[in-house]
Coordinates of C-alpha atoms in Angstrom, one line a residue:
X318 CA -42.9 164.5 52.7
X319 CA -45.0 167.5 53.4
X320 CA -46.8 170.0 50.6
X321 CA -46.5 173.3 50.4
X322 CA -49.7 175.0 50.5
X323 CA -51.9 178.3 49.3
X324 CA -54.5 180.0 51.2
X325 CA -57.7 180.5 49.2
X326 CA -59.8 183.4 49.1
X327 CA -63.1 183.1 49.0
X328 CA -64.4 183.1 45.4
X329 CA -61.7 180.1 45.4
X330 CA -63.7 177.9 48.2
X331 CA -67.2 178.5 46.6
X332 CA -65.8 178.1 43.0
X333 CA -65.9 174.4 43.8
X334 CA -69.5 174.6 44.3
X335 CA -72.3 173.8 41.6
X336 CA -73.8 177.4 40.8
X337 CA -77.3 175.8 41.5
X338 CA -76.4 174.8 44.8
X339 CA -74.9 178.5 45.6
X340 CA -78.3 179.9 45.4
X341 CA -80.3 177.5 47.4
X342 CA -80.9 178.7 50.6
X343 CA -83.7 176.3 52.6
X344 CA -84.6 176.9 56.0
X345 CA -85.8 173.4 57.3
X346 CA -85.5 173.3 61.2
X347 CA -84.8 176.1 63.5
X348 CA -84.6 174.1 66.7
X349 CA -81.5 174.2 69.1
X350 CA -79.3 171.7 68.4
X351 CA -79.5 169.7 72.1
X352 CA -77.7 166.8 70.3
X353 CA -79.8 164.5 71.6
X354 CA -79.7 162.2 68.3
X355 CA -77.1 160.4 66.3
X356 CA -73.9 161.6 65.2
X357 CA -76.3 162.2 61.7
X358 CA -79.4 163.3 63.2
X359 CA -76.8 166.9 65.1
X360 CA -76.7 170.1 62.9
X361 CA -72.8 169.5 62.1
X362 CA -73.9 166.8 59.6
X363 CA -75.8 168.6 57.9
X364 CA -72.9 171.4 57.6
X365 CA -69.7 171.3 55.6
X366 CA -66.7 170.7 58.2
X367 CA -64.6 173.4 58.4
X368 CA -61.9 173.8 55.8
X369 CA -60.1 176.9 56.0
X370 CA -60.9 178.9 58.6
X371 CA -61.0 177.6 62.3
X372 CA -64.7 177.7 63.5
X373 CA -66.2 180.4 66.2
X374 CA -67.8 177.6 68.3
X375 CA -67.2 174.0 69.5
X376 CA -68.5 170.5 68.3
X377 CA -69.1 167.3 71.1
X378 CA -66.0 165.2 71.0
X379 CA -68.6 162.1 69.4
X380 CA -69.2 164.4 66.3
X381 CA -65.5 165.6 65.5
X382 CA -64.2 161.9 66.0
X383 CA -67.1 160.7 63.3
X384 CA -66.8 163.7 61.3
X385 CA -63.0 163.6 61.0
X386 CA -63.0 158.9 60.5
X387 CA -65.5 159.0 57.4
X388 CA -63.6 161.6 55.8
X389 CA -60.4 159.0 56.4
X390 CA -62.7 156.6 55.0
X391 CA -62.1 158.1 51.8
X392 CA -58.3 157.4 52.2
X393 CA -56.6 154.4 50.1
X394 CA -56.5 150.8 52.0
X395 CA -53.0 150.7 53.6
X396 CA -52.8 146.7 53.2
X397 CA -53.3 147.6 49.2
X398 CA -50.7 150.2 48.9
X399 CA -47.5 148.5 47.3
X400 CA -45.9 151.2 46.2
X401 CA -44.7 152.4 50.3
X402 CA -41.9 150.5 52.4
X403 CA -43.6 152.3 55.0
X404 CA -44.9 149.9 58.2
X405 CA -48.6 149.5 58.3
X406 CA -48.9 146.3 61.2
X407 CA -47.8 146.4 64.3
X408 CA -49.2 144.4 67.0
X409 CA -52.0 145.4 69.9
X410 CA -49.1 145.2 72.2
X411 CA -47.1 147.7 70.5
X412 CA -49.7 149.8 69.4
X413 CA -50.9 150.6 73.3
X414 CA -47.4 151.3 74.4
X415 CA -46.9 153.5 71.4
X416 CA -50.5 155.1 72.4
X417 CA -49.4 155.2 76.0
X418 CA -46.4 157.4 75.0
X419 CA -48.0 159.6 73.1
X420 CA -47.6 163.0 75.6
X421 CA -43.9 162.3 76.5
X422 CA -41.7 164.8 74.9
X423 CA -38.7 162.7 74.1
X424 CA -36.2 165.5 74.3
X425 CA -37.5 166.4 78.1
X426 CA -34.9 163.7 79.3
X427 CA -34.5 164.7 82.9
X428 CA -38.7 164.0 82.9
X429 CA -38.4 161.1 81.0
X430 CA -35.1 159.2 81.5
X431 CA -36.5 155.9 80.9
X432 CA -37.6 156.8 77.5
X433 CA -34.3 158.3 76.7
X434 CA -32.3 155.0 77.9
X435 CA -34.6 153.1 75.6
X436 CA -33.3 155.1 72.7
X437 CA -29.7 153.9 74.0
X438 CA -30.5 150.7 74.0
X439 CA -32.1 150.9 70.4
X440 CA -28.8 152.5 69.4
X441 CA -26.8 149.8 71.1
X442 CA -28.8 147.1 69.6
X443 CA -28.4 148.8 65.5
X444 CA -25.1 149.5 66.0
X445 CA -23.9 146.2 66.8
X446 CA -26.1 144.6 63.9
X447 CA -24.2 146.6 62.0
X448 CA -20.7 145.3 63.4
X449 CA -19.8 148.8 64.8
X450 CA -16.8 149.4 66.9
X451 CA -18.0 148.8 70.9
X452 CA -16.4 151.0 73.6
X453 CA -17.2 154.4 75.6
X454 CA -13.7 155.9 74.9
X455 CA -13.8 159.4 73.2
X456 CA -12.2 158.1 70.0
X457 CA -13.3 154.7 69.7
X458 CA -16.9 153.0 69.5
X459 CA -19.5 154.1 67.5
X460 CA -22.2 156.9 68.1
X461 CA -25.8 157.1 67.1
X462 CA -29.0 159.1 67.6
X463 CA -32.6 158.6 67.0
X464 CA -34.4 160.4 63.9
X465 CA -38.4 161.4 62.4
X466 CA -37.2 158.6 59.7
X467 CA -34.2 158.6 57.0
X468 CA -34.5 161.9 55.4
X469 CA -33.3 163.2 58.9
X470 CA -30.6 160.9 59.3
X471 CA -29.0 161.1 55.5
X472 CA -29.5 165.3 56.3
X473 CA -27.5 164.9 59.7
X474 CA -25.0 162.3 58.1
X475 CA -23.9 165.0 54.8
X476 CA -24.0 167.8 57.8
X477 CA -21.0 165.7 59.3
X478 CA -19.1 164.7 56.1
X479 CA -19.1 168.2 54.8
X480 CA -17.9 170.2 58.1
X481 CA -15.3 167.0 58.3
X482 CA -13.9 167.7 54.7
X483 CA -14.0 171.5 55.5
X484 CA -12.0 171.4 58.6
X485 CA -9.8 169.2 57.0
X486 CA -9.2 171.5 54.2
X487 CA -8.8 174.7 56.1
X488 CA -6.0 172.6 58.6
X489 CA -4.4 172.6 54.9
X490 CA -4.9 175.7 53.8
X491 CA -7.1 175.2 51.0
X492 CA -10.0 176.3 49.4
X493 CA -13.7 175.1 50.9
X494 CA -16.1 176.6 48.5
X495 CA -16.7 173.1 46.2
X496 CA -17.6 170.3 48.3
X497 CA -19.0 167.9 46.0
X498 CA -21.0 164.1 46.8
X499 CA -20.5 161.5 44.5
X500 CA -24.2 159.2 44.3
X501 CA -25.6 157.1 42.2
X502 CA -28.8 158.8 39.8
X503 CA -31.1 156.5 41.3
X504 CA -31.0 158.1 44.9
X505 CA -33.9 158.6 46.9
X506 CA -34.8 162.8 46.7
X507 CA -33.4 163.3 50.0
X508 CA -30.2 163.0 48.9
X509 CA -31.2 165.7 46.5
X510 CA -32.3 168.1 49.2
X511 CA -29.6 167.7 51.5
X512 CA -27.1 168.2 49.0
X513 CA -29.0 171.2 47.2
X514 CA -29.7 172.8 50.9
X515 CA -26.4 172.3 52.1
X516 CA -24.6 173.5 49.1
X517 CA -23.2 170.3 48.2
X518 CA -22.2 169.6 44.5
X519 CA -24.0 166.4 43.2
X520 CA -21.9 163.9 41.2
X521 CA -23.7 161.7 39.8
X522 CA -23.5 157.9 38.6
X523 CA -25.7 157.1 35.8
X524 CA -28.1 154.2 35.4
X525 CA -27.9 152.4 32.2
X526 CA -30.4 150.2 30.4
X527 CA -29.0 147.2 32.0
X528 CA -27.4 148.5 35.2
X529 CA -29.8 149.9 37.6
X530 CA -26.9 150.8 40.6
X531 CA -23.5 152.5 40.8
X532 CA -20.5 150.9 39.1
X533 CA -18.0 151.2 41.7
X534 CA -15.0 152.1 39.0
X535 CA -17.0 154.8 37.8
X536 CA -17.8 155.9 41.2
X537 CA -14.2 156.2 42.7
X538 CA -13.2 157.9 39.1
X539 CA -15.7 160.6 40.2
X540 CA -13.7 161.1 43.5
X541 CA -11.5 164.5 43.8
X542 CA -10.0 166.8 46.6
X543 CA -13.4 168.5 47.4
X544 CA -15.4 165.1 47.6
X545 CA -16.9 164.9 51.2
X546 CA -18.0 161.0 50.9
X547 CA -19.5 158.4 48.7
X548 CA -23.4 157.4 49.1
X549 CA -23.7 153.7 48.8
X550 CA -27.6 152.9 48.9
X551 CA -28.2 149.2 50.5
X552 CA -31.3 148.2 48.5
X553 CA -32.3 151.0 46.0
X554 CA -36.0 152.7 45.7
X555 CA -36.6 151.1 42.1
X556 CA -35.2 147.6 41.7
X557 CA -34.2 146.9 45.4
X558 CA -30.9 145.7 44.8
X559 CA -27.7 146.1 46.9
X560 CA -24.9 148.4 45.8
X561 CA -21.5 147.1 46.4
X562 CA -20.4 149.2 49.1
X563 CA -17.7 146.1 49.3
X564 CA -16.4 146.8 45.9
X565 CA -16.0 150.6 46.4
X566 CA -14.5 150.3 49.1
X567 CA -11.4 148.2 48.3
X568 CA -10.7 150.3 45.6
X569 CA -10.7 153.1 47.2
X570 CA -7.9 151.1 49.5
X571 CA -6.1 150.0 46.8
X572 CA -6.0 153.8 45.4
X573 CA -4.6 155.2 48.4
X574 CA -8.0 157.1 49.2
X575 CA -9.4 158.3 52.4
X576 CA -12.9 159.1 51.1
X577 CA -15.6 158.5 53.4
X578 CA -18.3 156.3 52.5
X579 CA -22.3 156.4 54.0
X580 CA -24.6 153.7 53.3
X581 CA -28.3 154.5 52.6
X582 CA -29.1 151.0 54.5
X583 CA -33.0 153.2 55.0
X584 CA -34.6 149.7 53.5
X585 CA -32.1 147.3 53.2
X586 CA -30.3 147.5 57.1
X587 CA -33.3 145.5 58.9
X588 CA -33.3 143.1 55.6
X589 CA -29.4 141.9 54.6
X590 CA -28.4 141.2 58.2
X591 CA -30.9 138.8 58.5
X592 CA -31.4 137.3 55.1
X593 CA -27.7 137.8 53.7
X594 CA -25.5 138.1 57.2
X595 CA -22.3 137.1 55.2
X596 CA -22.5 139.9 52.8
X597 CA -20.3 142.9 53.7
X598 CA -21.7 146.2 53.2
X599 CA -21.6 147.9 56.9
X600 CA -18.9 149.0 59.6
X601 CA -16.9 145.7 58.6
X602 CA -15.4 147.8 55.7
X603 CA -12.5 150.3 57.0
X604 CA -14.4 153.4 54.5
X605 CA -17.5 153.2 55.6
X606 CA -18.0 155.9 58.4
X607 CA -22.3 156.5 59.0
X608 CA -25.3 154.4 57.9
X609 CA -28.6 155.4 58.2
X610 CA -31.8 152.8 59.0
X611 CA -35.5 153.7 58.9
X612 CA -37.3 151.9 61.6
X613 CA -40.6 152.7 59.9
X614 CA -39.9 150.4 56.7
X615 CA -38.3 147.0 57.8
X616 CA -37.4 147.9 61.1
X617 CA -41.8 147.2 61.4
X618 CA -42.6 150.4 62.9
X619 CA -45.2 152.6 62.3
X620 CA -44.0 156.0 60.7
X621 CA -41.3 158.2 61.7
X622 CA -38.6 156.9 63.2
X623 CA -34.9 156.4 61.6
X624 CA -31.8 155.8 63.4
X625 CA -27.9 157.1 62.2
X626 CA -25.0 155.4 63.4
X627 CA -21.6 156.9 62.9
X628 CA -18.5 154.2 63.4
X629 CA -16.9 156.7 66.2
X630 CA -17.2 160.8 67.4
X631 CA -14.2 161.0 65.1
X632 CA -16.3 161.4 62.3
X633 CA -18.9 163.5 63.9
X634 CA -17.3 167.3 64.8
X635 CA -18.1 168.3 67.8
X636 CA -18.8 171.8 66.6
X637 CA -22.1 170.2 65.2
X638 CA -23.4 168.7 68.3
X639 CA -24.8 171.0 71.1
X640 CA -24.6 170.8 74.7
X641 CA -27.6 172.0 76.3
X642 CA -29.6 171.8 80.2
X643 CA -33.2 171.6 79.0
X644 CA -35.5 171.3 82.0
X645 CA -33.0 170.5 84.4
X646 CA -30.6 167.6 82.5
X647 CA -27.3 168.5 80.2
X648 CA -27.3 166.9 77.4
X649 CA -25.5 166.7 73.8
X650 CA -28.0 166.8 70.8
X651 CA -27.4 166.9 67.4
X652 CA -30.7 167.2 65.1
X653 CA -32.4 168.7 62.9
X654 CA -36.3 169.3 65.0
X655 CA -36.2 169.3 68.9
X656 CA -39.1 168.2 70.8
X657 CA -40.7 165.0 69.5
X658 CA -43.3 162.2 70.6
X659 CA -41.1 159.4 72.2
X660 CA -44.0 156.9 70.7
X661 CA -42.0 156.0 67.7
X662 CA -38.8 154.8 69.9
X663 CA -41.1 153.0 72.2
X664 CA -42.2 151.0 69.2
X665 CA -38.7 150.1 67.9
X666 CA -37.7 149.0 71.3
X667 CA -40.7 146.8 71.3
X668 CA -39.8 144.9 67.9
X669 CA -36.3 144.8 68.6
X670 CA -36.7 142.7 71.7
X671 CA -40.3 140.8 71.2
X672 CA -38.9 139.4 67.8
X673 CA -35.6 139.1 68.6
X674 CA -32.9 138.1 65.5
X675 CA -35.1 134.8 65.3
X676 CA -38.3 137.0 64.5
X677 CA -36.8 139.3 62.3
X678 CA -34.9 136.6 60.7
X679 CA -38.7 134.6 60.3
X680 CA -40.4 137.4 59.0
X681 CA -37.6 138.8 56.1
X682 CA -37.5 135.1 55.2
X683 CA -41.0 134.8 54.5
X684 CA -40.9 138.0 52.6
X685 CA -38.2 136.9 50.6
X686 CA -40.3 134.0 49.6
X687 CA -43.2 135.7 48.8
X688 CA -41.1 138.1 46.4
X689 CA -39.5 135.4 44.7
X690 CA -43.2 133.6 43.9
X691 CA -43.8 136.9 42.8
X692 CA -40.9 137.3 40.4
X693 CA -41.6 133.8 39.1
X694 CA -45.3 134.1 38.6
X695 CA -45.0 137.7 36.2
X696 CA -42.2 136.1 34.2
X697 CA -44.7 133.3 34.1
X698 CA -46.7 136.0 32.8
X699 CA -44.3 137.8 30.1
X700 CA -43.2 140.5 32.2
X701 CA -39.2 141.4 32.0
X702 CA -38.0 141.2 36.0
X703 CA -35.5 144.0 36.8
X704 CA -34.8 143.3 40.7
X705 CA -32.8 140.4 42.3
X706 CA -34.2 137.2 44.2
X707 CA -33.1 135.3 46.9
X708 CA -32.2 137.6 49.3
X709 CA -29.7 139.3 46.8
X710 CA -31.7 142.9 47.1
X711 CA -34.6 143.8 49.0
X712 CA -38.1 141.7 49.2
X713 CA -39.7 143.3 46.2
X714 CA -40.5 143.0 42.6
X715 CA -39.1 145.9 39.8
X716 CA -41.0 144.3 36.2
X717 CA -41.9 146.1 33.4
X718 CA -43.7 144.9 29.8
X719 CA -42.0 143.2 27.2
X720 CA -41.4 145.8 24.0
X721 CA -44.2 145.0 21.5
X722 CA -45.2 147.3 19.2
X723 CA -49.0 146.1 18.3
X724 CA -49.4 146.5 22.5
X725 CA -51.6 149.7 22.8
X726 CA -50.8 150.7 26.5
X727 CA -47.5 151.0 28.7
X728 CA -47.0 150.2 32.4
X729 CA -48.6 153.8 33.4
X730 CA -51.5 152.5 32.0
X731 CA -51.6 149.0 33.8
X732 CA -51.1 150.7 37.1
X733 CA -54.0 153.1 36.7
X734 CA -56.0 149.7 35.4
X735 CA -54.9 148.2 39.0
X736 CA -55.8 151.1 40.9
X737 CA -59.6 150.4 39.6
X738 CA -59.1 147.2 41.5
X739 CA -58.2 149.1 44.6
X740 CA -54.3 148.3 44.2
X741 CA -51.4 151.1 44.4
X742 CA -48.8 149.4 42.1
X743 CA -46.6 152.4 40.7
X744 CA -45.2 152.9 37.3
X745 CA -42.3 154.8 37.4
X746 CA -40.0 156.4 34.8
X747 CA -36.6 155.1 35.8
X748 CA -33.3 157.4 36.3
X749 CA -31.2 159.3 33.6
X750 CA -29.6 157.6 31.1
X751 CA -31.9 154.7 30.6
X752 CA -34.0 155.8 28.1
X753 CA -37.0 156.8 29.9
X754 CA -37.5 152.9 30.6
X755 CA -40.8 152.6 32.4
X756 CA -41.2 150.0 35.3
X757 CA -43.7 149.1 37.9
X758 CA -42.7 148.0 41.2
X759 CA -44.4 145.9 44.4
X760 CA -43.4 146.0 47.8
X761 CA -43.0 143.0 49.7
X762 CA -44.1 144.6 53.4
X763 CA -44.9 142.3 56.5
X764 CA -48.2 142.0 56.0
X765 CA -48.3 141.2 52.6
X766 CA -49.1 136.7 52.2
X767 CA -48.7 134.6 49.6
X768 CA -52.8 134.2 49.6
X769 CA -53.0 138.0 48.6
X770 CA -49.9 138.0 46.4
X771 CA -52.3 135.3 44.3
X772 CA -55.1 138.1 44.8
X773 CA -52.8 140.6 43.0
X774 CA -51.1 138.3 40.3
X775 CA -54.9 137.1 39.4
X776 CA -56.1 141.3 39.2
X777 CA -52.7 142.0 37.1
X778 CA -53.8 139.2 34.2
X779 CA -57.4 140.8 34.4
X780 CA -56.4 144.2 34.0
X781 CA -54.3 142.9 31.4
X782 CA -57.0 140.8 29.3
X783 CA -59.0 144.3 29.4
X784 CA -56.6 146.6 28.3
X785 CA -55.8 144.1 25.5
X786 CA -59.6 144.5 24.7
X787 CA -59.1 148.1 24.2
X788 CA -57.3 150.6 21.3
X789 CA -55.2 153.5 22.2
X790 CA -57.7 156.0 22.1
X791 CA -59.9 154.1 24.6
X792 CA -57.1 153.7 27.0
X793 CA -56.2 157.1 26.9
X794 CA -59.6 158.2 27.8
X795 CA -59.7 155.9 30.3
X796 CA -56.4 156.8 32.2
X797 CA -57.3 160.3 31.8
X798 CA -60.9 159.7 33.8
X799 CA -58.9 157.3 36.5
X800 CA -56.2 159.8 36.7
X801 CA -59.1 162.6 37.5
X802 CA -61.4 160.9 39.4
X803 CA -59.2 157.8 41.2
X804 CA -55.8 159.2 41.7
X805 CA -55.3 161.8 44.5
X806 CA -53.1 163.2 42.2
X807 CA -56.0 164.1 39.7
X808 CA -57.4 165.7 42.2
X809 CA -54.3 167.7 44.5
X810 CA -54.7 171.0 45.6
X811 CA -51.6 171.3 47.3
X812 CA -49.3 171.8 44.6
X813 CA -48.1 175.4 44.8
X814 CA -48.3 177.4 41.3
X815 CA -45.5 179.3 41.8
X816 CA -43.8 175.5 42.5
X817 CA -45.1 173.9 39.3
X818 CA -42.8 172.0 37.0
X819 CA -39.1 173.1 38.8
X820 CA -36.0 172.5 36.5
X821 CA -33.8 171.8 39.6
X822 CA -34.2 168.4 40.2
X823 CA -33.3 165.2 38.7
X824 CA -37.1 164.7 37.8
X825 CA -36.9 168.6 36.6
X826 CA -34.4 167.8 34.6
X827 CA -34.5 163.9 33.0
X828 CA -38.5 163.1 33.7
X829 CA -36.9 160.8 36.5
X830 CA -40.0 159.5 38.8
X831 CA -38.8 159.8 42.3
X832 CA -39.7 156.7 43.8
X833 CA -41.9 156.5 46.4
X834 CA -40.3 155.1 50.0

């Protein structure tokens, strides 16, 4: 996700100074800088790095490479964020290929042909884990692109529904002005944009209290003439679990419907076929039409890359897809950006056939047991476990504290005790119509053992044991300090005034936490 950002004047850069420090001008050394010691001993250490304004002269490559790492120092220890799905191993292997690839322009396919086969193959390989329709025939097997990641793919996969349901309705004669998407509350905020962007109509299924995914009655009942599709999420942001696309599905048969259904397989489509390969949630069912997959979350590559498969061109008009000679090769594209590193690809192409259905297979296994010694060490510990276990949802843990009125802190307040610890374990507000329940949630990623999962249960009963030592007031002073001094949060400058507390979205609106992906 990017930030939307001010430009500040100058009284803004220097109001961050200490007045003291304003007015000290020393003159130490005069010398030309011949850079002829350290990194520390040139005059760009001693200087602030340039923040807003690009600088009149150069620096030696040695300086802007230290410069530029200790300020990354200051970032958060990837291994100890559990709050992202988001890859952070790959091999040495992969990681030089990827590095290798790093100047192709993926769209230049006439200069790069091998890289754009690759993505074929990678397409090939999806789709048929997915049990989509094989063939080359206009109408029949299934058709698929790479994307930067899922937020891409779910945009290019409501593009196609909607211009579907419009053609369809002006072959009728009907009105087109209404399209509306029926989706659970609990949907990731992509799902918020595209609809909101593309002038969609959200209908929404509720959470409950004790039902954290779509009920598929409800979710037909919400169908109508202007519906464009159904969103079915395989393994939701908060509690992981699997929606029944199945379920939805058959009653839409049974109700005579035609409504198109996508699945939201970003997590869960490198997890279920692997863990729960009998479970039917993909191109097996006759309504399902497009799935999207992030390779950059279970698919173990680095970040962005997400794939879309649709089951045939039937179901993506042509009118959306472009035919184009760029550089010397025709070629049909349908996306959102254009030129892109072909790195990311590369990388998915490398996982797919070094691990193989075995590897993948191996290394959701193991995740799956790490999450359920998870789940059973914080009930162990009291804690009320929200997500599902073996293999039913995806390879993390949803919890949140048992309701006790003489407890003087909530699970906002745990989290920010973890963080102290150097752990990202986010609390979350859940969706509408829960009752603001609060939850934390840990991520089961690839490099994530059982030896550090004991590391994390043993820092959750220590945080606990101190905040049990301490009254309200106490923990509120303390969350506010973490908060302001440990969070980046506390201390974000890239939140645009004007952009400040929006009404439009489902957080707007309910206090809904969008989960982080």
């Amino acid at each position: 996700m990017v930030h939307l950002s001010t430009i500040p004047d100058e009284d803004e850069v220097n109001s961050k100074l200490v007045e003291g420090v304003k007015k000290a001008h020393l003159q130490l050394v005069n010398d030309e800088d011949s850079f002829t010691t350290s990194v520390y001993g040139s005059k760009f250490a001693a200087r602030d790095l340039p923040k807003h304004e690009m600088p009149e002269g150069e620096m030696p490559k040695e300086v802007a490479y230290r410069m530029i790492k200790d300020e990354l120092s200051l970032d958060g220890n990837p291994m100890l964020n559990l709050a992202s799905f988001v890859t952070t191993y790959m091999e040495e292997e992969a990681e030089k290929l990827m590095a290798e690839s790093f100047s192709k322009n993926f769209i230049d396919y006439e200069e790069y042909p091998q890289s754009a086969d690759i993505q074929n193959r990678c397409v090939s390989m999806i789709g048929r884990l997915f049990h989509a329709p094989v063939g080359v025939d206009s109408s029949a097997g299934a058709i698929g692109t790479s994307c930067v990641g899922s937020s891409e793919a779910i945009m290019l996969a409501v593009l196609a529904m909607k211009k579907r349901w419009k053609n369809k309705r002006l072959a009728e004669g009907k009105p087109t002005d209404k399209p509306n998407i029926v989706m659970s509350s609990a949907v990731q905020v992509c799902w918020e944009k595209a609809a909101r962007y593309f002038e969609v109509e959200e209908k929404l299924v509720y959470c409950t209290e004790e039902r954290y995914v779509i009920d598929p009655e409800e979710t037909v009942a919400l169908v109508d003439e202007n519906t464009i599709g159904i969103c079915a999420i395989l393994g939701t942001t908060y509690t992981g679990e699997y929606e029944d696309v199945k379920a939805v599905n058959d009653l839409l048969t049974k109700k005579g419907l035609s409504t198109p259904i996508h699945v939201d397989a970003a997590s869960g489509g490198f997890v279920a076929p692997f863990v729960m390969p009998d479970l039917e949630w993909d191109f097996r069912l006759e309504h399902v039409v497009s799935i999207n997959v992030s390779g950059h979350k279970y698919g173990l590559v680095y970040p962005g890359v997400g794939w879309v498969v649709w089951r045939s061109a039937e179901y993506l008009p042509s009118e959306l897809v472009f035919n184009i000679n760029y550089l010397g090769a025709d070629q049909a594209s349908f996306t959102l950006n254009f030129s892109k590193g072909a790195s990311q690809v590369i990388g998915q192409y490398y996982q797919l056939i070094r691990l193989g259905k075995h590897g993948y297979r191996a290394i959701m296994s193991n995740l799956t047991r790490v999450a359920n010694y998870l789940s059973d060490s914080l009930e162990a510990l009291g804690f009320i476990i929200m997500s599902k276990k073996n293999g039913e949802g995806l390879p993390l843990v949803a919890f949140r504290l048992t309701p006790q009125e003489n407890r003087n802190y909530d699970e906002f307040a745990l989290a920010h005790q973890l963080r102290v610890r150097g752990w990202v374990v986010p609390a979350y507000t859940m969706a509408p119509n829960t009752k603001n329940l609060k939850m934390l949630r840990v991520v089961v990623r690839e490099d994530f053992t059982r030896s550090r999962c004991d590391n994390l249960i043993t820092d959750i009963k220590l945080c606990q044991q101190v905040l049990d030592e301490m009254d309200r007031e106490s923990i509120k002073k303390q969350e506010e300090f973490i908060h302001k001094h440990h969070t980046a949060s506390g201390k974000a400058t890239h939140n645009h005034p004007k952009y400040r507390k929006e009404k439009h979205s489902l957080q707007g609106k309910t206090g809904k936490t969008h989960a982080i992906c």
